[in-house]
């Protein structure tokens, strides 16, 4: 079992130019990260003409090797709930292209969304999920089949307000029914649909190929400055109206001792990546989150 860092946690450092992709990988290793997840928000492995940027791939691989920290996952946004057939096929082809990139990076896993994070609030209910369920299963199956040729496991993350929650995620994993399609449990995101993260960890751990460790502040009354979807620091609302904001792991309102204890008790021994999204300075927050995760893991 390794505890590492998603570079999403320091995305603002890369976006601002204070770090490059390579220096971010080295920095993560210097803070004690035992593995690194790539999230191409402030960098890309694709040229403007759609071709793969092998130079940037080689820089990332070399930085990983030089820093002595393995790259273990590649996470991208996607929307496989498109009802227009041409758009549906184009999105599957786009995600497959990213699978090819994950293969060039030498990664064992790739997480892709199955629905848009900013899907309209009124379209997250059971009726919509049932209507789109066959399309989601088809898309995830075709992408995981493409990934199998590279030995890559594709991952479903409980992300957003639609493809989230224990029942929905378990149904999708079981319906795709492929050895290389697994769960990426995000311990914070499960709160977005008002479920208990420790219960989710116990239930979904056997299906997990990876875990994101995230912490939130949780309020039941409006703290002010609340947005609809902005989870990168601002307050936002869960499915049933609680107010959430990202925090340093171990400093928020989630019981990380219970959550990590449940993960350990379930026998999970895969990779865990810290995913910080909050107001605190990201380098400080990421370092403290890593330290807290290791310390708590050793205590539970």
PDB file of N, CA and C in Angstrom, residues 114-115 119 123-130 133 136-137 156 158 160-175 181 183 190 193 195 203-204 207 239-240:
ATOM      1  N   UNK A 114     -17.742   9.298 -16.188  1.00  0.00           N
ATOM      2  CA  UNK A 114     -18.776   8.680 -16.998  1.00  0.00           C
ATOM      3  C   UNK A 114     -19.915   9.659 -17.271  1.00  0.00           C
ATOM      4  N   UNK A 115     -19.974  10.730 -16.482  1.00  0.00           N
ATOM      5  CA  UNK A 115     -20.934  11.803 -16.745  1.00  0.00           C
ATOM      6  C   UNK A 115     -20.286  13.135 -16.399  1.00  0.00           C
ATOM      7  N   UNK A 119     -23.328  18.366 -14.653  1.00  0.00           N
ATOM      8  CA  UNK A 119     -24.640  17.953 -15.147  1.00  0.00           C
ATOM      9  C   UNK A 119     -25.718  18.730 -14.379  1.00  0.00           C
ATOM     10  N   UNK A 123     -31.217  16.912 -13.270  1.00  0.00           N
ATOM     11  CA  UNK A 123     -31.090  15.715 -14.102  1.00  0.00           C
ATOM     12  C   UNK A 123     -30.198  14.660 -13.462  1.00  0.00           C
ATOM     13  N   UNK A 124     -30.183  14.630 -12.148  1.00  0.00           N
ATOM     14  CA  UNK A 124     -29.353  13.662 -11.425  1.00  0.00           C
ATOM     15  C   UNK A 124     -30.162  12.545 -10.766  1.00  0.00           C
ATOM     16  N   UNK A 125     -31.467  12.550 -10.938  1.00  0.00           N
ATOM     17  CA  UNK A 125     -32.320  11.595 -10.254  1.00  0.00           C
ATOM     18  C   UNK A 125     -32.276  10.196 -10.824  1.00  0.00           C
ATOM     19  N   UNK A 126     -32.988   9.292 -10.151  1.00  0.00           N
ATOM     20  CA  UNK A 126     -32.991   7.877 -10.520  1.00  0.00           C
ATOM     21  C   UNK A 126     -33.537   7.662 -11.930  1.00  0.00           C
ATOM     22  N   UNK A 127     -34.562   8.417 -12.300  1.00  0.00           N
ATOM     23  CA  UNK A 127     -35.157   8.233 -13.627  1.00  0.00           C
ATOM     24  C   UNK A 127     -34.120   8.451 -14.728  1.00  0.00           C
ATOM     25  N   UNK A 128     -33.347   9.533 -14.621  1.00  0.00           N
ATOM     26  CA  UNK A 128     -32.320   9.811 -15.622  1.00  0.00           C
ATOM     27  C   UNK A 128     -31.232   8.735 -15.586  1.00  0.00           C
ATOM     28  N   UNK A 129     -30.874   8.302 -14.390  1.00  0.00           N
ATOM     29  CA  UNK A 129     -29.832   7.288 -14.272  1.00  0.00           C
ATOM     30  C   UNK A 129     -30.256   5.993 -14.959  1.00  0.00           C
ATOM     31  N   UNK A 130     -31.495   5.576 -14.748  1.00  0.00           N
ATOM     32  CA  UNK A 130     -31.984   4.337 -15.365  1.00  0.00           C
ATOM     33  C   UNK A 130     -32.048   4.464 -16.882  1.00  0.00           C
ATOM     34  N   UNK A 133     -28.417   4.354 -18.114  1.00  0.00           N
ATOM     35  CA  UNK A 133     -27.595   3.247 -17.619  1.00  0.00           C
ATOM     36  C   UNK A 133     -27.039   2.369 -18.759  1.00  0.00           C
ATOM     37  N   UNK A 136     -24.145   4.185 -20.509  1.00  0.00           N
ATOM     38  CA  UNK A 136     -22.940   4.266 -19.687  1.00  0.00           C
ATOM     39  C   UNK A 136     -22.204   2.932 -19.663  1.00  0.00           C
ATOM     40  N   UNK A 137     -22.955   1.850 -19.520  1.00  0.00           N
ATOM     41  CA  UNK A 137     -22.346   0.516 -19.484  1.00  0.00           C
ATOM     42  C   UNK A 137     -21.657   0.210 -20.818  1.00  0.00           C
ATOM     43  N   UNK A 156     -13.828   3.783 -12.491  1.00  0.00           N
ATOM     44  CA  UNK A 156     -15.012   4.611 -12.271  1.00  0.00           C
ATOM     45  C   UNK A 156     -14.846   5.321 -10.931  1.00  0.00           C
ATOM     46  N   UNK A 158     -16.520   7.841  -8.088  1.00  0.00           N
ATOM     47  CA  UNK A 158     -17.772   8.433  -7.621  1.00  0.00           C
ATOM     48  C   UNK A 158     -17.603   9.948  -7.601  1.00  0.00           C
ATOM     49  N   UNK A 160     -19.026  13.871  -8.749  1.00  0.00           N
ATOM     50  CA  UNK A 160     -20.193  14.662  -9.097  1.00  0.00           C
ATOM     51  C   UNK A 160     -21.429  14.199  -8.355  1.00  0.00           C
ATOM     52  N   UNK A 161     -22.585  14.384  -8.986  1.00  0.00           N
ATOM     53  CA  UNK A 161     -23.865  14.151  -8.327  1.00  0.00           C
ATOM     54  C   UNK A 161     -24.725  13.118  -9.055  1.00  0.00           C
ATOM     55  N   UNK A 162     -24.174  12.514 -10.108  1.00  0.00           N
ATOM     56  CA  UNK A 162     -24.960  11.577 -10.924  1.00  0.00           C
ATOM     57  C   UNK A 162     -24.423  10.155 -10.797  1.00  0.00           C
ATOM     58  N   UNK A 163     -23.225   9.917 -11.285  1.00  0.00           N
ATOM     59  CA  UNK A 163     -22.603   8.590 -11.157  1.00  0.00           C
ATOM     60  C   UNK A 163     -21.847   8.534  -9.836  1.00  0.00           C
ATOM     61  N   UNK A 164     -22.590   8.619  -8.766  1.00  0.00           N
ATOM     62  CA  UNK A 164     -22.031   8.670  -7.422  1.00  0.00           C
ATOM     63  C   UNK A 164     -22.988   7.941  -6.488  1.00  0.00           C
ATOM     64  N   UNK A 165     -22.478   7.528  -5.340  1.00  0.00           N
ATOM     65  CA  UNK A 165     -23.279   6.749  -4.396  1.00  0.00           C
ATOM     66  C   UNK A 165     -23.003   5.264  -4.546  1.00  0.00           C
ATOM     67  N   UNK A 166     -23.073   4.543  -3.442  1.00  0.00           N
ATOM     68  CA  UNK A 166     -22.697   3.120  -3.445  1.00  0.00           C
ATOM     69  C   UNK A 166     -23.522   2.296  -4.430  1.00  0.00           C
ATOM     70  N   UNK A 167     -24.839   2.458  -4.409  1.00  0.00           N
ATOM     71  CA  UNK A 167     -25.690   1.639  -5.268  1.00  0.00           C
ATOM     72  C   UNK A 167     -25.382   1.860  -6.737  1.00  0.00           C
ATOM     73  N   UNK A 168     -25.302   3.111  -7.149  1.00  0.00           N
ATOM     74  CA  UNK A 168     -25.086   3.400  -8.565  1.00  0.00           C
ATOM     75  C   UNK A 168     -23.712   2.926  -9.032  1.00  0.00           C
ATOM     76  N   UNK A 169     -22.692   3.186  -8.233  1.00  0.00           N
ATOM     77  CA  UNK A 169     -21.340   2.780  -8.628  1.00  0.00           C
ATOM     78  C   UNK A 169     -21.199   1.260  -8.683  1.00  0.00           C
ATOM     79  N   UNK A 170     -21.737   0.590  -7.676  1.00  0.00           N
ATOM     80  CA  UNK A 170     -21.649  -0.871  -7.675  1.00  0.00           C
ATOM     81  C   UNK A 170     -22.390  -1.458  -8.865  1.00  0.00           C
ATOM     82  N   UNK A 171     -23.552  -0.918  -9.193  1.00  0.00           N
ATOM     83  CA  UNK A 171     -24.313  -1.409 -10.344  1.00  0.00           C
ATOM     84  C   UNK A 171     -23.511  -1.267 -11.635  1.00  0.00           C
ATOM     85  N   UNK A 172     -22.848  -0.121 -11.805  1.00  0.00           N
ATOM     86  CA  UNK A 172     -22.067   0.102 -13.021  1.00  0.00           C
ATOM     87  C   UNK A 172     -20.887  -0.865 -13.115  1.00  0.00           C
ATOM     88  N   UNK A 173     -20.167  -1.031 -12.025  1.00  0.00           N
ATOM     89  CA  UNK A 173     -19.018  -1.948 -12.025  1.00  0.00           C
ATOM     90  C   UNK A 173     -19.465  -3.375 -12.355  1.00  0.00           C
ATOM     91  N   UNK A 174     -20.529  -3.821 -11.721  1.00  0.00           N
ATOM     92  CA  UNK A 174     -21.004  -5.187 -11.931  1.00  0.00           C
ATOM     93  C   UNK A 174     -21.580  -5.383 -13.329  1.00  0.00           C
ATOM     94  N   UNK A 175     -22.222  -4.345 -13.867  1.00  0.00           N
ATOM     95  CA  UNK A 175     -22.822  -4.465 -15.196  1.00  0.00           C
ATOM     96  C   UNK A 175     -21.754  -4.516 -16.291  1.00  0.00           C
ATOM     97  N   UNK A 181     -12.032  -3.279 -15.152  1.00  0.00           N
ATOM     98  CA  UNK A 181     -12.866  -2.110 -14.850  1.00  0.00           C
ATOM     99  C   UNK A 181     -13.160  -2.146 -13.359  1.00  0.00           C
ATOM    100  N   UNK A 183     -13.195   0.300  -9.388  1.00  0.00           N
ATOM    101  CA  UNK A 183     -13.684   1.496  -8.710  1.00  0.00           C
ATOM    102  C   UNK A 183     -12.518   2.359  -8.245  1.00  0.00           C
ATOM    103  N   UNK A 190     -18.118  11.077  -1.874  1.00  0.00           N
ATOM    104  CA  UNK A 190     -19.305  10.332  -1.461  1.00  0.00           C
ATOM    105  C   UNK A 190     -20.215  11.210  -0.594  1.00  0.00           C
ATOM    106  N   UNK A 193     -23.192  13.201  -2.217  1.00  0.00           N
ATOM    107  CA  UNK A 193     -24.524  12.592  -2.330  1.00  0.00           C
ATOM    108  C   UNK A 193     -25.001  12.140  -0.949  1.00  0.00           C
ATOM    109  N   UNK A 195     -23.795  10.406   1.558  1.00  0.00           N
ATOM    110  CA  UNK A 195     -23.580   9.064   2.078  1.00  0.00           C
ATOM    111  C   UNK A 195     -22.398   9.063   3.044  1.00  0.00           C
ATOM    112  N   UNK A 203     -18.024  -0.962   1.974  1.00  0.00           N
ATOM    113  CA  UNK A 203     -18.804  -1.628   0.925  1.00  0.00           C
ATOM    114  C   UNK A 203     -18.059  -1.702  -0.402  1.00  0.00           C
ATOM    115  N   UNK A 204     -17.340  -0.639  -0.765  1.00  0.00           N
ATOM    116  CA  UNK A 204     -16.744  -0.561  -2.098  1.00  0.00           C
ATOM    117  C   UNK A 204     -15.280  -0.984  -2.150  1.00  0.00           C
ATOM    118  N   UNK A 207     -14.129  -3.623  -4.530  1.00  0.00           N
ATOM    119  CA  UNK A 207     -14.225  -3.292  -5.949  1.00  0.00           C
ATOM    120  C   UNK A 207     -13.168  -2.282  -6.380  1.00  0.00           C
ATOM    121  N   UNK A 239     -26.137  16.947  -2.660  1.00  0.00           N
ATOM    122  CA  UNK A 239     -27.418  16.650  -3.296  1.00  0.00           C
ATOM    123  C   UNK A 239     -28.599  17.069  -2.446  1.00  0.00           C
ATOM    124  N   UNK A 240     -28.480  16.920  -1.139  1.00  0.00           N
ATOM    125  CA  UNK A 240     -29.606  17.196  -0.256  1.00  0.00           C
ATOM    126  C   UNK A 240     -29.393  18.447   0.589  1.00  0.00           C
TER     127      UNK A 240
END
